[in-house]
Coordinates of C-alpha atoms in Angstrom, one line a residue:
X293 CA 13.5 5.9 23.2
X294 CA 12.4 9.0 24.2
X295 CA 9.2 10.9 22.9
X296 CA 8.5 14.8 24.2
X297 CA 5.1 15.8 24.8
X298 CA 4.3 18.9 23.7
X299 CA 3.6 21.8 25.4
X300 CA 0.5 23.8 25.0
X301 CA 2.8 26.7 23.4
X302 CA 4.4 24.2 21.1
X303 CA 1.7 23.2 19.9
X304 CA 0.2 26.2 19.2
X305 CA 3.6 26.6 16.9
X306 CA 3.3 23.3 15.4
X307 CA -0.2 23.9 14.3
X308 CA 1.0 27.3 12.7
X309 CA 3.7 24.8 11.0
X310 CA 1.5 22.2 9.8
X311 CA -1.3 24.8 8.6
X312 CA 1.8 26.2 5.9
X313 CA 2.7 23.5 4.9
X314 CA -1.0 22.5 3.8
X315 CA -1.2 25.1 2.4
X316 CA 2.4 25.3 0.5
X317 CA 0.8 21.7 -0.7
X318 CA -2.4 22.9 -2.0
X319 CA -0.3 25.6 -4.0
X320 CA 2.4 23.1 -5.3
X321 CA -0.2 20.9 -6.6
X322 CA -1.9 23.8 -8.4
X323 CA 1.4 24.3 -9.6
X324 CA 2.6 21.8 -11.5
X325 CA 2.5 20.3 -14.6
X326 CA 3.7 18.6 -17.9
X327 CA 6.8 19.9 -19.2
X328 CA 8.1 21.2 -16.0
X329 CA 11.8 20.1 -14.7
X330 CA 12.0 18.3 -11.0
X331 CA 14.1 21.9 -10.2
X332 CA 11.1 24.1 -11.4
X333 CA 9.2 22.3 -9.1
X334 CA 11.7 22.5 -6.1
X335 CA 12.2 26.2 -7.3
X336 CA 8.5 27.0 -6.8
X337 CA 8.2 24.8 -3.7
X338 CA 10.6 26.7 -2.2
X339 CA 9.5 30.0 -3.4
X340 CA 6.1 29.5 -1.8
X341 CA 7.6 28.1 1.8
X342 CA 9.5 31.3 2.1
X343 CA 6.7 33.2 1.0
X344 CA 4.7 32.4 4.4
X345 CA 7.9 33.3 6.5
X346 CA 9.3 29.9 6.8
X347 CA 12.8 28.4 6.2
X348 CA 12.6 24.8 4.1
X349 CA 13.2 21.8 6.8
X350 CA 14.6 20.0 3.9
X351 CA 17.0 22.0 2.1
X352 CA 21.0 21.3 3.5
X353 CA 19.6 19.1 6.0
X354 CA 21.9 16.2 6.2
X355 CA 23.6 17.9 2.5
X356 CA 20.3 17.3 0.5
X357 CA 20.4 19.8 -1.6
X358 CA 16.8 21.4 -2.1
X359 CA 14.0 22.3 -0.9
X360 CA 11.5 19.8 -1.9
X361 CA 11.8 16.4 -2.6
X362 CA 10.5 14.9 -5.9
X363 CA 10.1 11.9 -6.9
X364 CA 8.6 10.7 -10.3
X365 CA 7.2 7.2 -10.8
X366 CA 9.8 4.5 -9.6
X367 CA 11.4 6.8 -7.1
X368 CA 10.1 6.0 -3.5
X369 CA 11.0 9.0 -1.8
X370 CA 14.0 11.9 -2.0
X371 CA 14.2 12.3 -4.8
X372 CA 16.7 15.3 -6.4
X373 CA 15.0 18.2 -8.2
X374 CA 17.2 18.2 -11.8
X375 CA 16.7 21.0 -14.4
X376 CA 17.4 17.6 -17.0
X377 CA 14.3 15.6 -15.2
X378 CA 11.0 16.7 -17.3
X379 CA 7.7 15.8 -15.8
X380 CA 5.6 14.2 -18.7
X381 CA 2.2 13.1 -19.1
X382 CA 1.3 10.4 -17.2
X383 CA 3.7 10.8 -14.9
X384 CA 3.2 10.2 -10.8
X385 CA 5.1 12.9 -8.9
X386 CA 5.6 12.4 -5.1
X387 CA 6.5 15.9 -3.4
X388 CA 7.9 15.9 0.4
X389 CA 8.0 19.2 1.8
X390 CA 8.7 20.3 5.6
X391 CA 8.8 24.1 6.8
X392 CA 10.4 25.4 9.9
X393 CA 8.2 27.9 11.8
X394 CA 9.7 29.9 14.8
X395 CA 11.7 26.5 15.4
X396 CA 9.5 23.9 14.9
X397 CA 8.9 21.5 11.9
X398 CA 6.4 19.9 10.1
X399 CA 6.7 17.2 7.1
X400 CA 3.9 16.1 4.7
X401 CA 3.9 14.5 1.6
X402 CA 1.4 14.0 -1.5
X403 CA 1.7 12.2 -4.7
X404 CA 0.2 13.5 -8.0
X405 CA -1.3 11.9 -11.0
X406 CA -0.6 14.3 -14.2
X407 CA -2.9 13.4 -16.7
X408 CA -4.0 9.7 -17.1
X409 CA -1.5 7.4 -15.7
X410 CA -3.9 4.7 -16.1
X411 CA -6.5 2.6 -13.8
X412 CA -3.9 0.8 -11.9
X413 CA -1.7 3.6 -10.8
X414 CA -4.4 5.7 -10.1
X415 CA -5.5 2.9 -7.6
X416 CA -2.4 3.0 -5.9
X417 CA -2.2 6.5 -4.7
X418 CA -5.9 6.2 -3.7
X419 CA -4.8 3.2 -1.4
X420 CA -1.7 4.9 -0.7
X421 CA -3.4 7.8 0.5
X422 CA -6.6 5.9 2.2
X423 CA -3.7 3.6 4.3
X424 CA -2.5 6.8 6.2
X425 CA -5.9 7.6 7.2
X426 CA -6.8 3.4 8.7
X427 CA -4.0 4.2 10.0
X428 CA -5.3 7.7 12.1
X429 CA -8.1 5.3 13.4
X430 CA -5.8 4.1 15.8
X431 CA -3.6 7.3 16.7
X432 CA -5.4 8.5 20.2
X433 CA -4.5 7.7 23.3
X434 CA -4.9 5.1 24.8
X435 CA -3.9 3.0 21.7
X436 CA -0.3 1.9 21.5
X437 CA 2.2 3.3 18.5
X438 CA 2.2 -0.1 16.2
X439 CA -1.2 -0.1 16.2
X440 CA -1.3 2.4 13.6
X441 CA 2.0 0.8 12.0
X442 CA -0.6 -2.5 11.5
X443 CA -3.3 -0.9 10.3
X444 CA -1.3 1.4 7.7
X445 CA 0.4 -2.2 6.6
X446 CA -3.1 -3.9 6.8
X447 CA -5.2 -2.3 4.6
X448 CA -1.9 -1.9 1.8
X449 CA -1.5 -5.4 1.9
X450 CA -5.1 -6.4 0.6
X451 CA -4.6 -5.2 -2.7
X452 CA -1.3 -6.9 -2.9
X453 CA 1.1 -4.3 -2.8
X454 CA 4.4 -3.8 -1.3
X455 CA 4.7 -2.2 1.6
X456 CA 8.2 -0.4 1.8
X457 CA 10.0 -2.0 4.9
X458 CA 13.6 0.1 4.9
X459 CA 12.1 3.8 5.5
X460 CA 9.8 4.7 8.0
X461 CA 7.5 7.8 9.9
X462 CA 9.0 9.8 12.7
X463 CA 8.5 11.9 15.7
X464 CA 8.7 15.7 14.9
X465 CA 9.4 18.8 16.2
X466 CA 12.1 21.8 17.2
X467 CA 14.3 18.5 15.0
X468 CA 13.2 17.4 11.8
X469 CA 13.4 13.6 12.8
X470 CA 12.6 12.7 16.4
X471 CA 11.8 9.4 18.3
X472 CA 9.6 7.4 17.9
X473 CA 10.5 5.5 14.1
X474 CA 7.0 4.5 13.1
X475 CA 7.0 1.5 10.7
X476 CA 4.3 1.3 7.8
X477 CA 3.4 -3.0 8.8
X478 CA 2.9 -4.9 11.9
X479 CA 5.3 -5.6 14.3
X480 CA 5.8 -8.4 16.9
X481 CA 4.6 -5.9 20.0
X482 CA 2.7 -3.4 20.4
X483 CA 5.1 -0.3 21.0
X484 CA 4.9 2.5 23.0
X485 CA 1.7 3.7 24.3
X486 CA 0.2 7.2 22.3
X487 CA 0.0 9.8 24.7
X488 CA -1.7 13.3 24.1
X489 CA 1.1 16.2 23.3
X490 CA 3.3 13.4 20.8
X491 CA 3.6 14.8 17.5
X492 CA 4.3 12.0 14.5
X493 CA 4.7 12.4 11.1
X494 CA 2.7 9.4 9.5
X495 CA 4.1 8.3 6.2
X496 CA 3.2 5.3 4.0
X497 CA 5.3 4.7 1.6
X498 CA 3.1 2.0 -1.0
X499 CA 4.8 -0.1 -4.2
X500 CA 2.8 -1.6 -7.1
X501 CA 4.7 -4.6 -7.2
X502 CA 7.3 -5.5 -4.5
X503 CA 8.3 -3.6 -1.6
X504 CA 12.2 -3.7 -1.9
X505 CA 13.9 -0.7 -2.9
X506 CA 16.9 0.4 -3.5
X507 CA 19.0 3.6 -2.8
X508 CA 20.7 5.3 -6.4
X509 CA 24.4 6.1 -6.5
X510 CA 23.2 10.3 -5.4
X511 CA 23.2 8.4 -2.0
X512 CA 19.7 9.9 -1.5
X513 CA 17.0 8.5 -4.5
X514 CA 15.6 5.5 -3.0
X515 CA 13.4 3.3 -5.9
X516 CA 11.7 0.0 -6.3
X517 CA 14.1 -2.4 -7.0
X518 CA 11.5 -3.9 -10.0
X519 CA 11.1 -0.5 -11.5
X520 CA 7.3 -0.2 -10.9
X521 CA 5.5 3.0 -9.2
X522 CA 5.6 4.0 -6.0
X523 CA 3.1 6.1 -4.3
X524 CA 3.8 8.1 -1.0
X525 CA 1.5 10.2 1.4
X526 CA 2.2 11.8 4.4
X527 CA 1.2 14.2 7.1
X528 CA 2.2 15.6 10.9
X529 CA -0.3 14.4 13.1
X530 CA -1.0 15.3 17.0
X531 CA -2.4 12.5 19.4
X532 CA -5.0 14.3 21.5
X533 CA -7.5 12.6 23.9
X534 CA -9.9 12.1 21.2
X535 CA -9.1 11.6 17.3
X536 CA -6.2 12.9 16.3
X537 CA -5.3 16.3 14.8
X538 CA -3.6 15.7 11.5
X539 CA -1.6 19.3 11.3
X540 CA -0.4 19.4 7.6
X541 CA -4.1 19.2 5.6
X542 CA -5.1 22.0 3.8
X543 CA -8.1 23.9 4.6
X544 CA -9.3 22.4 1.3
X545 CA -8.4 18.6 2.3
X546 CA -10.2 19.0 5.2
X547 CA -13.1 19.8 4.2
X548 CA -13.0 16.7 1.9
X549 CA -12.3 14.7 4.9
X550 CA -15.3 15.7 6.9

């Protein structure tokens, strides 16, 4: 396994990246509502990304075939924007979005609630989202890379959901996917120790009921195998010294986190 630490110029660019995409996130969610398609949404994600000067990470990468990848209640995660797929009330839509700035990526991810979805769904993408940041309390240096893969699994597992086993985070940078894969529950060791300049993207991926999935005949769609939600939340972090950058929030989300 080998993990690049980035230089001070690479970060600087990765910061630009991760600021976008924040940003194309905050927009997105402004965005979109009941009676859209999944491709009006890819349509405008894109739209927006290109708008800031940035080329989508996600679109042809590997043959996907947009720009944004959504996914609506049962679907985990890449899910394929359809002009046939209409977003209804009620519904939870996961977006996963990366942009490529002056060579360099960043990845994030957010689920929505579009009207009232109800008590126990709505608890789920709270968790969902609160896991990735349990998980931040351990990604500094000095702490070692399944340390935040127990934490994340942790604090899912106390409200008895399923933790997704088969996808996982990822290094990041001038590729889309780097080393190291970064599970969401604990492993047997420890891992690799964090070292400032390693960029991660940080990705819980939480079911309602069980945490096996499956992967649709599109060869991409991964959902729960027992048809329940599925709530996802990610972002591109940097380890520094201290606590860790997280790149991809929103000038808005920040402020809620401080």
């Amino acid at each position: 396994m080998s993990v690049k630490i980035k230089s001070a110029r690479e970060i600087e660019l990765m910061t630009e990246a991760g600021r976008i995409l924040g940003e194309v996130h905050r927009e997105l969610g402004k965005g979109i509502r009941p009676g859209m398609s999944t491709a009006d949404i890819d349509h405008l994600g894109e739209e927006i990304i290109r708008s800031y000067g940035c080329t989508p990470s996600f679109l042809g990468y590997n043959g996907y075939p947009a720009s944004i990848c959504v996914s609506v209640n049962e679907e985990v995660v890449h899910g394929i924007p359809d002009r046939h797929r209409i977003i209804r009330e009620g519904d939870i839509v996961s977006l996963d979005a990366g942009v490529i700035y002056k060579g360099y990526h960043s990845d994030a991810a957010r689920t929505h609630i579009l009207g009232d979805a109800g008590e126990e769904v709505r608890k789920l993408v709270e968790v969902t989202r609160q896991s990735f940041f349990e998980g931040m309390k351990y990604a500094k240096e000095g702490y070692h890379l399944y340390d935040i893969s127990r934490a994340i699994g942790t604090y899912a597992g106390k409200f008895g959901y399923g933790v997704v086993r088969e996808l996982c985070g990822h290094g990041i940078g001038t590729k889309l996917h780097e080393d190291p894969q970064i599970p969401n529950f604990a492993m047997p060791r420890r891992g690799l120790k964090l070292k400032a300049g390693m960029t991660l993207a940080v990705e819980p991926m939480i079911n309602l009921g069980t945490a096996d999935v499956k992967w649709m005949r599109d060869g991409w769609t991964v959902v729960t195998k027992d048809g329940k939600p599925s709530a996802h939340y990610e972002n591109t972090i940097l380890i520094t010294e201290g606590e860790p950058k997280i790149l991809t929030l929103s000038e808005e989300e920040g402020k809620e986190e401080t």
